[in-house]
Amino acid sequence: MITTIATTPISGQKPGTSGLRKKTAVFCQPGYLENFVQSIWNGIGGVQGKVLVLGGDGRFFNDRAVQIILRMAAAAGAARVIVGQGGLLSTPAASHLIRLHKADGGIILSASHNPGGADGDFGIKYNTANGGPAPEPVTKAIYRATQSLTSYQIWQSGDLDISVPGRQHLGPMAVDVIDPVADYAALMEQIFDFAAIRALFASGFQISFDAMHAITGPYAREILVHRLGAPESTLRNAIPLPDFGGGHPDPNPVWARDLVDSLMGPDAPDFGAASDGDGDRNMILGRGVYVTPSDSLAVIAANAHLVPGYAQGLAGVARSMPSSAALDAVAQVRGLPCYATPTGWKFFGNLLDAGRATLCGEESAGTGSDHIREKDGLWAVLMWLNILARRGQSVAQIMATHWQEFGRHYYSRHDYEEVEAQAAESLLADLRARLEGLPGQRFGALTVQLAEDFAYADPVDGSVTAGQGLQISFAEGARLVLRLSGTGTAGATLRVYLERYAPGPDGLHHDPQAALGPVIAACEKMTGLSARLGRAKPDIVT
Ligand code: VG1
Ligand code: CO
């Protein structure tokens, strides 16, 4: 039976870089989730007769939210919802299921790399029929719907038992509970040379994978241990916990410190990797080496032909604007089209759908391809393992030869977290106002060549997205980008992206922070950042 509940708009239900993210306590307020879900339905023209995929990364409130969304889908007349067993699905697995079942869309419950738990963050994201995050026009329509909402509808019933696979009904709506891992694992087996990776493991090649107490644990166990024969001891933190063990499920050298330390230590395994809360990001390490995400993307692009799924070659490649130009260097040598998009996976969707790009990536450790429409952490790990198996070299050797061939793009991101929103906004506003006059000006050792407020004209649908970060290029082969994060839930986070190119053959093996010294100094001179934010140093350096 459908009940209609009167409500009023809740302010601030505006999707950011990747869905709506708020403190868990905010999402748990009566009606908060319901208002937003009803606004999704209203914003996309309803779900009457439609098929949806539903699941999340298992963080606190995932289980409650799944039950509410199922009842609201039934009330809205959805024909069928495919839900991961226990309400769980990694983001890449959800994207795959939408495509596999030709569903009309899907809902993913996650705040990704943000911490979870009652005191952490929660999030919800709508993906469209191509399996990708809703593009801007759709998120705008959903946001508009939140502003005029007067009621929501929900099916009156108790909770469904979604702990075992099988079909049930909620009123007239079918609910198919499925194994969250099986279809995804089968897709990986189609793309990669599992026999080669199995042989690599059998030869004594050791790996360590850190699931950070988040969703990838069960996926990594099935693929790396059961299908590829790695020992169980390969896995760290592989049991998903609602609060991710109290940590940030963010695969970077700060939050995956133990893994990094073990790869830098005396008995290091040959290869290390970690994934984030919802399984769409990755960190790649070799014995004694941390591979920056932008370099990882470039190496994957340069070696993709070694992987069966990409043996026919790449149509093109794409990166987010702040990501380093390491990818561009590969694209140039290989004669591939290369696109630079705003931050956020939703901007890759059109390029992938149109067959213009095969591989995409972001400096934030998201890498993926046209096999789905999300970034994919385990896919990136398997790309590396397949490449390592075929090349028979260590990660360090692969990096060294890559830099020899393409030059090295020293790269780092400095994050200033939870700064006063107004201070960060005015810093960017003041710099924006000076952009026109910057070319030709010198800041320490660097001379500004180009300065712009990045706007993206989508080559497929012609839509223009403005205000996507301030980009300053220097004549000396360096670049600085500043933008505000769109995924935080408290204050503002200023991201400062730093890059400097060394063409080689010399100067390829410096410490990145030292190599970037002139860019860091130019940023300080240009913006007065530390005084304006009241911060002597960044909170996170990746
Ligand atoms: C961050 C990253 C961005 C990524 C986004 C979602 O966004 O910088 O590259 O696409 O998170 O990733 P922002 O606006 O905070 O810089 V995830 O793994 O959180 O879904
Ligand atoms: Co994520």
mmCIF file of N, CA, C and O and ligand atoms in Angstrom, residues 112-113 276 278 280-281, ligand 2:
data_model
loop_
_atom_site.group_PDB
_atom_site.id
_atom_site.type_symbol
_atom_site.label_atom_id
_atom_site.label_comp_id
_atom_site.label_asym_id
_atom_site.label_seq_id
_atom_site.Cartn_x
_atom_site.Cartn_y
_atom_site.Cartn_z
ATOM 1 N N SER A 112 32.240 7.365 -0.734
ATOM 2 C CA SER A 112 33.546 7.017 -1.284
ATOM 3 C C SER A 112 34.681 7.078 -0.264
ATOM 4 O O SER A 112 34.658 6.343 0.711
ATOM 5 N N HIS A 113 35.640 7.964 -0.501
ATOM 6 C CA HIS A 113 36.829 8.007 0.355
ATOM 7 C C HIS A 113 36.571 8.724 1.682
ATOM 8 O O HIS A 113 37.435 8.741 2.551
ATOM 9 N N ASP A 276 39.557 2.342 -2.475
ATOM 10 C CA ASP A 276 38.855 3.249 -1.564
ATOM 11 C C ASP A 276 37.528 2.663 -1.091
ATOM 12 O O ASP A 276 37.202 1.500 -1.375
ATOM 13 N N ASP A 278 34.356 2.808 -1.853
ATOM 14 C CA ASP A 278 33.386 2.209 -2.776
ATOM 15 C C ASP A 278 34.053 1.445 -3.912
ATOM 16 O O ASP A 278 33.380 1.009 -4.850
ATOM 17 N N ASP A 280 36.200 2.313 -6.325
ATOM 18 C CA ASP A 280 36.460 2.847 -7.670
ATOM 19 C C ASP A 280 37.847 3.462 -7.820
ATOM 20 O O ASP A 280 38.268 3.780 -8.925
ATOM 21 N N ARG A 281 38.574 3.627 -6.719
ATOM 22 C CA ARG A 281 39.926 4.197 -6.834
ATOM 23 C C ARG A 281 40.983 3.170 -6.496
ATOM 24 O O ARG A 281 40.698 2.137 -5.898
HETATM 25 CO CO CO B 2 35.368 6.248 -4.637
#
